[in-house]
């Protein structure tokens, strides 16, 4: 299974709006991190949809190795 590129060794803090969908880049190649810009095309990667349940700040995974989907779980500390 191919490994994603590490976009950053820290999470991306993003202010999200309740009910809005966000498409997190899972391949690590997007120029618009942490969100998908289509750079995954032709690979086995695809963006992961995240729907904000409330308006708040969330921390999207930057290293692309989180076990918590699009959100940071601290995996970058082990890289």
Tab-separated table of C-alpha atoms in Angstrom, residues 10 13 16 29 35 47 56 65 70 75 79:
chain	number	residue	atom	x	y	z
A	10	UNK	CA	2.286	19.503	12.832
A	13	UNK	CA	-5.586	24.710	12.846
A	16	UNK	CA	-14.709	25.485	10.577
A	29	UNK	CA	0.578	16.422	-2.365
A	35	UNK	CA	-7.443	20.462	1.824
A	47	UNK	CA	-9.929	13.085	-0.230
A	56	UNK	CA	-15.081	25.887	16.162
A	65	UNK	CA	-0.650	9.326	9.278
A	70	UNK	CA	-8.766	13.907	8.959
A	75	UNK	CA	1.077	10.702	15.043
A	79	UNK	CA	7.819	10.557	12.646
